[in-house]
Tab-separated table of C-alpha atoms in Angstrom:
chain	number	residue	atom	x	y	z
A	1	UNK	CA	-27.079	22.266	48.261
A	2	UNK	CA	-29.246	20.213	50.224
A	3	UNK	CA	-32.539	20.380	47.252
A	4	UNK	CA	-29.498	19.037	44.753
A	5	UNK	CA	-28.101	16.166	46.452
A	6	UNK	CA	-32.117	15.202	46.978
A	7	UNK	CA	-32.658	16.078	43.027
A	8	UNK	CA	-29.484	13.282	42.771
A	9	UNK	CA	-31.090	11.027	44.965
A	10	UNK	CA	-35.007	10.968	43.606
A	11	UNK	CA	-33.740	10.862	40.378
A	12	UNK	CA	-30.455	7.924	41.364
A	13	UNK	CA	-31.441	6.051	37.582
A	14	UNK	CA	-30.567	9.317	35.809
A	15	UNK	CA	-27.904	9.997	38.269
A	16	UNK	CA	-25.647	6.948	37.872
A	17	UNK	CA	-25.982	6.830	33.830
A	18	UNK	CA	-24.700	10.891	33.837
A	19	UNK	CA	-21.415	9.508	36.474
A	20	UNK	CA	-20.881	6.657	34.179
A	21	UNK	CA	-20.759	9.270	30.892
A	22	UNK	CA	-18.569	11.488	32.838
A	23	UNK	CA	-16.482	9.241	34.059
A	24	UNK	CA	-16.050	7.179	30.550
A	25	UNK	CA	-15.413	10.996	28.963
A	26	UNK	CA	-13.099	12.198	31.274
A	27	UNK	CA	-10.695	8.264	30.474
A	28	UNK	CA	-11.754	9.587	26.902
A	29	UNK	CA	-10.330	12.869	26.860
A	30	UNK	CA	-7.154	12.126	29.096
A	31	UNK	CA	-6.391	9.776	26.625
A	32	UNK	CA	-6.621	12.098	23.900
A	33	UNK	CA	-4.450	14.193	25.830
A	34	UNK	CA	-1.283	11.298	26.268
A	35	UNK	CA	-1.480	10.557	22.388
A	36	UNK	CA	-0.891	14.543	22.122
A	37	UNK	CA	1.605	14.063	24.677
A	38	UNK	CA	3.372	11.406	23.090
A	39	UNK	CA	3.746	12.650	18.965
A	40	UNK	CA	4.622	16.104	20.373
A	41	UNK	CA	7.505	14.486	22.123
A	42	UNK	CA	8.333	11.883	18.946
A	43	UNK	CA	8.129	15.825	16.964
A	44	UNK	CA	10.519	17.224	18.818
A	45	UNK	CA	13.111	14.147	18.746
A	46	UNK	CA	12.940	13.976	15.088
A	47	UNK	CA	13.181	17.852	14.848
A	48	UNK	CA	16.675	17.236	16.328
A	49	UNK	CA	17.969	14.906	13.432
A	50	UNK	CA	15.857	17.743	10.795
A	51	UNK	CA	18.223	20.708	12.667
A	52	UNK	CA	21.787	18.883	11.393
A	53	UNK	CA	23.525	20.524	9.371
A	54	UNK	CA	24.572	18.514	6.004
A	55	UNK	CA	27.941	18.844	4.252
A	56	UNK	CA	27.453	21.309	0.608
A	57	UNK	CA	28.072	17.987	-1.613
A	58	UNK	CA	25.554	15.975	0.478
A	59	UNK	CA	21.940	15.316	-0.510
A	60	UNK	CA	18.845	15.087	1.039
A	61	UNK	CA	17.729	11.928	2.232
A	62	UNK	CA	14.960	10.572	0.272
A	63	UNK	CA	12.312	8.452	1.756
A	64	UNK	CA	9.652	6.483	-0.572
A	65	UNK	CA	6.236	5.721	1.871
A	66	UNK	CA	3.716	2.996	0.347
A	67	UNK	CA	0.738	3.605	2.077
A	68	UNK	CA	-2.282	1.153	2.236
A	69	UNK	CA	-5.201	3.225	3.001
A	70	UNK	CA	-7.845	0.273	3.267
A	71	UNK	CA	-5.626	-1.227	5.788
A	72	UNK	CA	-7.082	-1.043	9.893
A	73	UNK	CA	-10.512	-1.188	8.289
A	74	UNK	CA	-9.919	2.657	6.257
A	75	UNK	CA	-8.143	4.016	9.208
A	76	UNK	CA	-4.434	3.679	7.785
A	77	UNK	CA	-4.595	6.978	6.162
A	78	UNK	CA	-5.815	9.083	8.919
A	79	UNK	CA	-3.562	7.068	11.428
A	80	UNK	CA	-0.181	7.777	9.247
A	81	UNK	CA	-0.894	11.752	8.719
A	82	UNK	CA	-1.443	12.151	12.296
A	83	UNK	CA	1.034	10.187	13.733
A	84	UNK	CA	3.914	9.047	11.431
A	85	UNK	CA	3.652	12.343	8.456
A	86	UNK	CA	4.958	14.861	11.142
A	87	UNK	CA	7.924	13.002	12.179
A	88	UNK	CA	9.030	12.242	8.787
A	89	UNK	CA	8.958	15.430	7.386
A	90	UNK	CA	10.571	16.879	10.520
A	91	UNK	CA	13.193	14.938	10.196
A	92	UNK	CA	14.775	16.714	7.236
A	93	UNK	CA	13.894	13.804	4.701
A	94	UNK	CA	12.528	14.367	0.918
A	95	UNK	CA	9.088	12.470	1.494
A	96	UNK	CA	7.821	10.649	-1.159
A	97	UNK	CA	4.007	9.197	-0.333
A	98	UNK	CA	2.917	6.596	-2.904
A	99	UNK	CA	-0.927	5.240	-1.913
A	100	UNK	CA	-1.731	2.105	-3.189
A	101	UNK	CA	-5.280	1.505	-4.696
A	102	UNK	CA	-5.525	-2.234	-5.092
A	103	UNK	CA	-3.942	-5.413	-4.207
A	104	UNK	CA	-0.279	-6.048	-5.786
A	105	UNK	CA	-0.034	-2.555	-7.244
A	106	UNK	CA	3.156	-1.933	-4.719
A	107	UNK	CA	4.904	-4.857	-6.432
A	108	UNK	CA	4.032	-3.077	-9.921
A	109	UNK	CA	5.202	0.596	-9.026
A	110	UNK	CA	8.446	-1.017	-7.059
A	111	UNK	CA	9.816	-2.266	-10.792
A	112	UNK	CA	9.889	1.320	-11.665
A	113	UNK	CA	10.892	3.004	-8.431
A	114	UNK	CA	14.646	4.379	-9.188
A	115	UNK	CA	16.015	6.478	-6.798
A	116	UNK	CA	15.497	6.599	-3.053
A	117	UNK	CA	17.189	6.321	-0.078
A	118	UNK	CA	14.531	4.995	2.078
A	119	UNK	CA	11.552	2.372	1.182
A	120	UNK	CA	8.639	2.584	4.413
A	121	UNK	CA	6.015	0.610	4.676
A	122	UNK	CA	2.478	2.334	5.994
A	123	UNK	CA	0.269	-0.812	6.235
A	124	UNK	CA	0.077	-4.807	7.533
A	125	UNK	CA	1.392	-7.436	7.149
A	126	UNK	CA	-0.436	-7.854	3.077
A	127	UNK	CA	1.309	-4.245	2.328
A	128	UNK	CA	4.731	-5.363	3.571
A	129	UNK	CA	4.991	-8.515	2.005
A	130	UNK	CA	3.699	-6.809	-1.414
A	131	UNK	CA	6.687	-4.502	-0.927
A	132	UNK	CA	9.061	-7.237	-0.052
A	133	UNK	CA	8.290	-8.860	-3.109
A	134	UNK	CA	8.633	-6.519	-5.204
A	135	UNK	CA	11.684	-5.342	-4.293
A	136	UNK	CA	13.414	-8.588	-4.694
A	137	UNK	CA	11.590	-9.219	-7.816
A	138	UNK	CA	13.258	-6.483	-9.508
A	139	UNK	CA	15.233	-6.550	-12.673
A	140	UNK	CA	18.867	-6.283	-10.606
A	141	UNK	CA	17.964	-8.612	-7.937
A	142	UNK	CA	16.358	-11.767	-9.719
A	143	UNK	CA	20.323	-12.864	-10.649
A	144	UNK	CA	20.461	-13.450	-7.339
A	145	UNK	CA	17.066	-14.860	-6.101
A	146	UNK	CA	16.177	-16.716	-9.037
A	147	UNK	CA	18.907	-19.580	-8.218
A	148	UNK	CA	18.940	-22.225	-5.524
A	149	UNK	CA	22.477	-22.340	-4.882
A	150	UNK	CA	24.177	-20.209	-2.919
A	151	UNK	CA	26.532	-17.877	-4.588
A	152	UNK	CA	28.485	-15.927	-1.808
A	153	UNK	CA	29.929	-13.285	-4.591
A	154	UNK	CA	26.788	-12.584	-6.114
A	155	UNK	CA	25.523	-8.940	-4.698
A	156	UNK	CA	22.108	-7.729	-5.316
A	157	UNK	CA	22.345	-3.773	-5.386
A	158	UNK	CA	18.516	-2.751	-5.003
A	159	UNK	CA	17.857	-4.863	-1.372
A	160	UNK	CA	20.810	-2.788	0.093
A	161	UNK	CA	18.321	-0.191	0.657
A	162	UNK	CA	16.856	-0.283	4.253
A	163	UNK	CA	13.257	-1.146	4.678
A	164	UNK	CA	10.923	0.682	7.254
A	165	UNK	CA	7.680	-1.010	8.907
A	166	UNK	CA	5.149	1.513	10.437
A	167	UNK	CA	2.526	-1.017	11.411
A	168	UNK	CA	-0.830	0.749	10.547
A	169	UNK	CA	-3.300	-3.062	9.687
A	170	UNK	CA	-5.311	-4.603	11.933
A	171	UNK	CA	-2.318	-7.800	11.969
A	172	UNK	CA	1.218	-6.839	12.376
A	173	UNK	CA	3.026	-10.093	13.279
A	174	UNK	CA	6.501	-8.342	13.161
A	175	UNK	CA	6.042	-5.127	15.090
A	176	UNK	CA	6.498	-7.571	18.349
A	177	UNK	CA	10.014	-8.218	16.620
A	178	UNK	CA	10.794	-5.279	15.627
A	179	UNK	CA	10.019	-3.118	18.401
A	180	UNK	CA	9.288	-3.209	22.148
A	181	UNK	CA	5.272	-4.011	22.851
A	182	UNK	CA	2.992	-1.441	23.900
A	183	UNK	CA	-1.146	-1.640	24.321
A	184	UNK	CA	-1.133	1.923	23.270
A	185	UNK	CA	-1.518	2.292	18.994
A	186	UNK	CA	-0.531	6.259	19.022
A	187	UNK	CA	3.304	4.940	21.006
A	188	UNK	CA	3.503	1.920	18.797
A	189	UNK	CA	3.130	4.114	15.216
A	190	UNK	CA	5.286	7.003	16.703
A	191	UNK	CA	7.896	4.566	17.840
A	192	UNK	CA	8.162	2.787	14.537
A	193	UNK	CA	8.507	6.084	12.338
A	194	UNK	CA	11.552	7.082	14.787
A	195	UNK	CA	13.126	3.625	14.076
A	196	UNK	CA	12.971	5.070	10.840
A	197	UNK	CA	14.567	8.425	10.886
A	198	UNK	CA	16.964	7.013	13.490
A	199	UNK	CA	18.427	4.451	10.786
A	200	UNK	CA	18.593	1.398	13.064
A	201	UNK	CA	18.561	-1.758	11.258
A	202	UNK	CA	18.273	-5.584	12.133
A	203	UNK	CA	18.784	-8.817	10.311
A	204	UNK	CA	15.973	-10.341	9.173
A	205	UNK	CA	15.329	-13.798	7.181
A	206	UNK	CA	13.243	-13.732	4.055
A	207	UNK	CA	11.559	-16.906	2.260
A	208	UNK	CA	10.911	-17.363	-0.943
A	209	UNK	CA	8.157	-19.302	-2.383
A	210	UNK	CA	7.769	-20.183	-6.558
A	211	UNK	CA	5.623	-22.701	-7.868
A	212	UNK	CA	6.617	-24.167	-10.903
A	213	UNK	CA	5.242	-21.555	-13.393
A	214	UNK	CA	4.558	-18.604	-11.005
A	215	UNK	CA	7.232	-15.789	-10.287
A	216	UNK	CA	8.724	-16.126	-7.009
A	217	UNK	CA	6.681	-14.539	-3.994
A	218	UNK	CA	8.584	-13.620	-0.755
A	219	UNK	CA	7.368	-13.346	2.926
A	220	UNK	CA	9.061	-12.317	6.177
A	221	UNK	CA	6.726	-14.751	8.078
A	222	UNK	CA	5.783	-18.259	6.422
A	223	UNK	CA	3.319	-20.211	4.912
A	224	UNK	CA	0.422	-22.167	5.791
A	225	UNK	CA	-1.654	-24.740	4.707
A	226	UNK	CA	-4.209	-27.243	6.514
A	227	UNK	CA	-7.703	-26.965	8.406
A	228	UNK	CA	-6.722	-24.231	11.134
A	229	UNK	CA	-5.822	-22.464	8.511
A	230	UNK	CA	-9.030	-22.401	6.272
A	231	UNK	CA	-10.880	-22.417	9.448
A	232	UNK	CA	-9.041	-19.017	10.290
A	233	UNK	CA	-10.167	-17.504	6.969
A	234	UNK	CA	-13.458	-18.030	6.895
A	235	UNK	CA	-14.040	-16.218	10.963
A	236	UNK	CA	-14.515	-12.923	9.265
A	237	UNK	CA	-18.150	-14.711	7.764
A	238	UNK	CA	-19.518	-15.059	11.281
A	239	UNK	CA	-18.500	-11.352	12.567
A	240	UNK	CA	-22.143	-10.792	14.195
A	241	UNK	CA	-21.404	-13.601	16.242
A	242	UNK	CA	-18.758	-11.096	18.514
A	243	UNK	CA	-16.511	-13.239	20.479
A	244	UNK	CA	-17.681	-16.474	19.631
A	245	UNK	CA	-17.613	-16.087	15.733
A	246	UNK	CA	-13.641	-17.808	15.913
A	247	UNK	CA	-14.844	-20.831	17.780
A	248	UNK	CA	-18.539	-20.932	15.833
A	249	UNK	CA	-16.206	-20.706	12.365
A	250	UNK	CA	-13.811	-23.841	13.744
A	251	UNK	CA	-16.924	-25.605	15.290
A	252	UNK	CA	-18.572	-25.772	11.187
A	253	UNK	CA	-15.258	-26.367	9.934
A	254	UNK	CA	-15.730	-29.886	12.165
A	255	UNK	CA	-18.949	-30.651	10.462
A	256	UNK	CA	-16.744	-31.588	7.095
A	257	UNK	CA	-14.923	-34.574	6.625
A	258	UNK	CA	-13.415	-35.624	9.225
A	259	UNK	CA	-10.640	-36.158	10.376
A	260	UNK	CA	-9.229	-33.439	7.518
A	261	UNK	CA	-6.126	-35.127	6.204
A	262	UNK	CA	-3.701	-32.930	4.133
A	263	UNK	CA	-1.424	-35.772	2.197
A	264	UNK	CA	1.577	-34.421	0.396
A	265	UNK	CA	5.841	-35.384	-0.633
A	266	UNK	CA	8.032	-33.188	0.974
A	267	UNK	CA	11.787	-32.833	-0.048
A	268	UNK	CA	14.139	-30.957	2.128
A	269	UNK	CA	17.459	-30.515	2.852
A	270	UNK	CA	19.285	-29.533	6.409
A	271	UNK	CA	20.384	-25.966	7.539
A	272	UNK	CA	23.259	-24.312	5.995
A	273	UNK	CA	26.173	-22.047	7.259
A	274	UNK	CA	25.319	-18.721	7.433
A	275	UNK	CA	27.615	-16.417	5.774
A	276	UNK	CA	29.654	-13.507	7.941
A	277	UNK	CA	27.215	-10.182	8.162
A	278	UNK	CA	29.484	-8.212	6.469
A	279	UNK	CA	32.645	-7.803	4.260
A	280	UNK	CA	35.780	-8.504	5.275
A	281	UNK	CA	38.361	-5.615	5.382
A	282	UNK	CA	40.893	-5.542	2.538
A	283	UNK	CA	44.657	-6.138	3.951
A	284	UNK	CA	47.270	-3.494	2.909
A	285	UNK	CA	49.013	-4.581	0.069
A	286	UNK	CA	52.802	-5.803	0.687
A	287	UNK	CA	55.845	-3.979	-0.184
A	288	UNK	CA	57.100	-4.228	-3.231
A	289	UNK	CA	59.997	-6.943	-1.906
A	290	UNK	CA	57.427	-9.017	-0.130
A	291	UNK	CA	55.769	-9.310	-3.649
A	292	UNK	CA	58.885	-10.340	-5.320
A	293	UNK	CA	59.774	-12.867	-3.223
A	294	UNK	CA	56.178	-14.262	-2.674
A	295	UNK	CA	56.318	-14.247	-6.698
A	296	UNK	CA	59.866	-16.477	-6.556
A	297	UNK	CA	58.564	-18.656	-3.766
A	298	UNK	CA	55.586	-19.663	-6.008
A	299	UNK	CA	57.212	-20.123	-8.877
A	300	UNK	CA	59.646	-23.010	-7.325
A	301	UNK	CA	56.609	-24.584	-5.234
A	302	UNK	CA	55.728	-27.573	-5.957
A	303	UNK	CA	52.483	-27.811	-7.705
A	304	UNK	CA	49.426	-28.756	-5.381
A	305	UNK	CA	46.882	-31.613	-6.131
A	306	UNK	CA	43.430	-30.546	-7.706
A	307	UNK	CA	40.775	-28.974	-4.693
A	308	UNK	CA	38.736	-31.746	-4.163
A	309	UNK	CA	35.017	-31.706	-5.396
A	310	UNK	CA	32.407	-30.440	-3.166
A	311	UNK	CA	30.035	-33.451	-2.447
A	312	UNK	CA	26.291	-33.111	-3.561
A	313	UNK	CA	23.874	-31.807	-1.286
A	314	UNK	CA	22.044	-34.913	0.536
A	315	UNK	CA	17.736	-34.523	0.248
A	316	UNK	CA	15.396	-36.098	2.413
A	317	UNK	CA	12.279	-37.284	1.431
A	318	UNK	CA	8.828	-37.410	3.690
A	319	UNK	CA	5.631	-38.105	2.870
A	320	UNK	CA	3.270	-35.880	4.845
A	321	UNK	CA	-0.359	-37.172	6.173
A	322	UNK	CA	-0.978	-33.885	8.257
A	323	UNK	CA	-3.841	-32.075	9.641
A	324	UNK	CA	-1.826	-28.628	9.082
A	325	UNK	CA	1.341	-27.849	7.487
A	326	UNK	CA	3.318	-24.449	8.204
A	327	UNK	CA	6.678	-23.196	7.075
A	328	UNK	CA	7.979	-20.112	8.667
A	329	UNK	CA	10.869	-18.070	9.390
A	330	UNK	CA	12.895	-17.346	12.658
A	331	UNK	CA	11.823	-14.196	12.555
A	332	UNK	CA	9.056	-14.200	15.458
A	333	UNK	CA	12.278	-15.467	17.783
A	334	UNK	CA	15.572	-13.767	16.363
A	335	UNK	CA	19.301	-15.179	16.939
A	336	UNK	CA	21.360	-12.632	15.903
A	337	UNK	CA	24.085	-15.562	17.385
A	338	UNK	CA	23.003	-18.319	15.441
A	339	UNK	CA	25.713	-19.555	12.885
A	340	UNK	CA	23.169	-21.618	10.736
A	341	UNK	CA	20.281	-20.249	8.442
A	342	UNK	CA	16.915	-22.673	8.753
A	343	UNK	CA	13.631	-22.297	8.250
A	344	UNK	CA	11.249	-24.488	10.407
A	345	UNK	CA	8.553	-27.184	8.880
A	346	UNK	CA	5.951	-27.672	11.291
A	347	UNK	CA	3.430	-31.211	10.751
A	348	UNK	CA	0.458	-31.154	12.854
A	349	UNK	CA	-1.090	-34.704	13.687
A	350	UNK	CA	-4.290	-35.702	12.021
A	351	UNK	CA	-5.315	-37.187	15.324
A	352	UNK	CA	-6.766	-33.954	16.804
A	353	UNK	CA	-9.873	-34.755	18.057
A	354	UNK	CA	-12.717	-31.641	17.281
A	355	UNK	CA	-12.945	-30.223	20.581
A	356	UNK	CA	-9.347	-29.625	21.169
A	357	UNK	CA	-9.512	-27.897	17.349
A	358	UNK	CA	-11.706	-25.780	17.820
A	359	UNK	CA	-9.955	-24.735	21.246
A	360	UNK	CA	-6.269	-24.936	19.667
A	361	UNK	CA	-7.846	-22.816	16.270
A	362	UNK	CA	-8.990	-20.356	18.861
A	363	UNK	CA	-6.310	-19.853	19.962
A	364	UNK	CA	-3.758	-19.978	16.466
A	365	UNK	CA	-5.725	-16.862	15.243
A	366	UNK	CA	-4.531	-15.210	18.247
A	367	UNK	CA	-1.101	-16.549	18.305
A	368	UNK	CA	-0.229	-18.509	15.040
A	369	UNK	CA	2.917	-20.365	17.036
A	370	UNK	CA	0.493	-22.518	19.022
A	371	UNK	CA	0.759	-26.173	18.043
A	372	UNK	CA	-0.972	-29.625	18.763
A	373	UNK	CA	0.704	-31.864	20.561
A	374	UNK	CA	2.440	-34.431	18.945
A	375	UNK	CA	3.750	-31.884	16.199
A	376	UNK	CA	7.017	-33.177	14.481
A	377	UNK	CA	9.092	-30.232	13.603
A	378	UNK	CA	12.459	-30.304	10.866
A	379	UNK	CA	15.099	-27.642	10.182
A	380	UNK	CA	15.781	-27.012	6.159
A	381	UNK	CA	17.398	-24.846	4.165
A	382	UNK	CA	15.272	-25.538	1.277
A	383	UNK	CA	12.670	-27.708	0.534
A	384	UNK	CA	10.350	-28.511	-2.145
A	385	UNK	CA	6.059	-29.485	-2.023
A	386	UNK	CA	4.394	-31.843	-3.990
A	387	UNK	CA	0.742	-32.111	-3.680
A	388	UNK	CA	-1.811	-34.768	-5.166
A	389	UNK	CA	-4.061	-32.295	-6.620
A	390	UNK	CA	-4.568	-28.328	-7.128
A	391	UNK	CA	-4.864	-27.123	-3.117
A	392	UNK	CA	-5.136	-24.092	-1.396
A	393	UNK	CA	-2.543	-22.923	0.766
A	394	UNK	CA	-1.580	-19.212	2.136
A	395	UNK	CA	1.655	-17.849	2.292
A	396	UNK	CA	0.481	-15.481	5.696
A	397	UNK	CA	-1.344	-12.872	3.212
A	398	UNK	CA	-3.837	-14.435	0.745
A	399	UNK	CA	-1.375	-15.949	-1.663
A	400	UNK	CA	-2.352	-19.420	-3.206
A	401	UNK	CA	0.764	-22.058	-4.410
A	402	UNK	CA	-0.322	-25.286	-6.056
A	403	UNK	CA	1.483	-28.211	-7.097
A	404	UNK	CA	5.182	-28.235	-7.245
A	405	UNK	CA	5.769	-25.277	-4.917
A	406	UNK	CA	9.668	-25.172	-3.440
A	407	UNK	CA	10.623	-22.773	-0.746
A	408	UNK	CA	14.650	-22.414	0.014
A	409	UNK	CA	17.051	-19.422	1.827
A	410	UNK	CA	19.766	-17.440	0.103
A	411	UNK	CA	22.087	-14.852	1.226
A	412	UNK	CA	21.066	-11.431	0.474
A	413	UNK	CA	21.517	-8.151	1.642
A	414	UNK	CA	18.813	-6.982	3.225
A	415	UNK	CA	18.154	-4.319	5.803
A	416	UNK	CA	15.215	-3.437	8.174
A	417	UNK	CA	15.274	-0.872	10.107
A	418	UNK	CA	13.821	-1.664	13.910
A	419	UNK	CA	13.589	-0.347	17.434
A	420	UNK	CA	17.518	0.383	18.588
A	421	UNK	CA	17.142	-0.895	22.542
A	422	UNK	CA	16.014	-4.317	21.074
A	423	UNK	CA	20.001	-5.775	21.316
A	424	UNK	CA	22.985	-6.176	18.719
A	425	UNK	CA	22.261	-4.712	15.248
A	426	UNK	CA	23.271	-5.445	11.895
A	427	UNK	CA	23.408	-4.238	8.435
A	428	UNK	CA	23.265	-6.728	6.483
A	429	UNK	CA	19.977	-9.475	6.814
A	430	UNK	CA	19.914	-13.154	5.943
A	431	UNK	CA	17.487	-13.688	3.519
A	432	UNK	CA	15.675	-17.051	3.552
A	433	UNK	CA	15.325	-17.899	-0.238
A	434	UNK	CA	13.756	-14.310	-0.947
A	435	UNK	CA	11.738	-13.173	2.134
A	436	UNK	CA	11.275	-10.288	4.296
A	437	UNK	CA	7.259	-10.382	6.558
């Protein structure tokens, strides 16, 4: 014993670099052994729901997964089969898994999809929206999102079918939402794909975004368009850089014109009333002498003036000289209380100066809700763009608009299914003119 602990201590380089390796192994394998931990435990819950019995003229639920294999950088595929396949199938669902090979295909193969029960998501935030647009793009639902004016009788049947999010991509700005936070990737899939089998749905608002000869495009999230937002794009360029390649990409984005003024007309108009989450219940129907005399008592009553016209709806006009523009959603910060539908319009002064963009840009790419100060902020309903010139602008996943874009909320069924100790659940979503993301 003595000769080894002298080996150890002639030899202390060799020594410490083996303690480190056995030490960083050992973290390695006990966290190997949690994951296991954790999707044999998610197994066995959704083993329970796979063990009920079904009535004889009941069918098998049928879930249809999209799955995004490039998403996480390639991992997506191995991540799902090990951690979100077994649940499913124990569950006692049909399983449909549709892999998507390029960008937009989902929105293609959703036109055609027919009968399921069940539409999951296996991806990011790209793969979601895709599938959110596609959906409401459909054949029976473009009666309803293709108009601007709220109809409150008009039902879309397709969007009735609840939509699951198993967030596989590298971003994933709705799994915060949608279900309680957790550092560890293995708990996050797991407890997504039992949000699924559980049924659990929430309200979520959807916007819609059409230029003026593009099809409508939908997102859960928003839209961007300014300098933090090109800045943002173009980090991935400077990925040798490590941690400094976000502030080295804002830092070049300085050395342009500047200050970088995004001019624009925007048209808006205020929130609306959000309809009632779901249908009201039928009353019995009267007796047959209650009818009659209802019938008499109408026929003497004397007739009522005309209903009075419903006044137009008033638009605002601004014209926008803005170093970033965003329009997003609610759903980063859900009311389930809230009696009006809104979407926010965000105007970032040009008057940043280039050290506090670069430190602000920083930090949007890690949180996209940080604003300058000085950022002037309106509630609409709808609202319409008009740009000077062909621009770029993102709607949170690579999509471009261009001149005479218009964004606007509708009421839509709409379901999503979501982590069940999150509060008060719904069935039916508000759908911000035609968005999910």
């Amino acid at each position: 014993m003595t000769v080894f602990f002298k080996t150890l201590r002639n030899h202390w380089k060799k020594t410490t670099a083996g303690i480190c390796l056995l030490t960083w192994g050992g973290h390695w394998l006990y966290g190997k052994h949690c994951d296991n931990l954790l999707r044999r435990a998610a197994c066995q819950e959704a083993q329970v729901f796979g063990n009920q019995l079904i009535p004889p003229n009941a069918q098998v639920k049928k879930a249809t997964v999209f799955l995004n294999p490039a998403a996480c950088k390639g991992k997506a595929r191995t991540l799902f089969e090990k951690n979100a396949a077994p649940i499913l199938h124990l569950s006692g669902m049909d399983v449909t898994i549709v892999k998507t090979d390029y960008e937009g295909q989902a929105k293609k193969l959703l036109e055609l999809l027919e009968n399921t029960d069940v539409i999951v998501v296996a991806g990011g935030d790209g793969t979601l929206q895709e599938v959110i647009t596609g959906v409401l793009r459909r054949a029976d639902e473009l009666p309803l999102v293709s108009t601007q004016i709220f109809l409150p009788n008009l039902k879309a049947t397709f969007s009735k079918i609840p939509i699951g999010f198993i967030p596989l991509g590298q971003t994933s700005s709705l799994s915060q939402t949608l279900f309680a936070e957790s550092g560890n990737k293995v708990q996050h899939i797991t407890d997504a794909t039992l949000a699924i089998v559980k049924g659990e749905t929430v309200p979520l608002d959807v916007l819609q975004i059409k230029g003026e000869k593009e099809q409508p495009v939908f997102a859960l999230t928003g839209l961007r368009w300014g300098s933090f937002r090109d800045a943002g794009v173009s980090v991935s360029k400077y990925w040798y850089l490590g941690p400094l390649k976000t502030k080295v990409a804002h830092f070049f984005s300085t050395l342009k014109e500047w200050p970088q003024t995004h001019q624009a007309s925007l048209s808006y108009t205020g929130p609306t009333e959000r309809p009632p989450s779901g249908a009201e219940e039928t009353p019995p129907r009267p007796s047959l002498y209650r009818r009659i005399l209802r019938r008499l008592a109408s026929y003497w009553v004397q007739p009522q003036d005309a209903p009075q016209e419903v006044s137009p709806e008033v638009w605002k006009e601004v014209q926008l000289s803005t170093l970033e523009l965003s329009i997003t959603t609610r759903n980063s910060q859900l009311d389930l209380a809230s009696k009006e539908d809104f979407m926010n319009i965000c105007m970032e002064p040009n008057t940043v100066s280039k050290g506090d963009f670069i430190s602000i840009g920083s930090k949007k790419v890690r949180d996209p809700k940080v604003r300058a100060d000085g950022t002037e902020c309106l509630q609409a309903s709808r609202c319409t763009l008009l740009l000077p010139e062909v621009s770029g602008g993102e709607l949170s996943q690579s999509l471009w608009f261009f001149p005479g874009l218009s964004a606007f909320l509708l009421s839509s069924p709409s379901f999503l299914l979501t982590d069940p100790f999150l509060g008060t659940l719904y069935v039916l979503s508000t759908v911000p003119g035609s968005g999910l993301h």
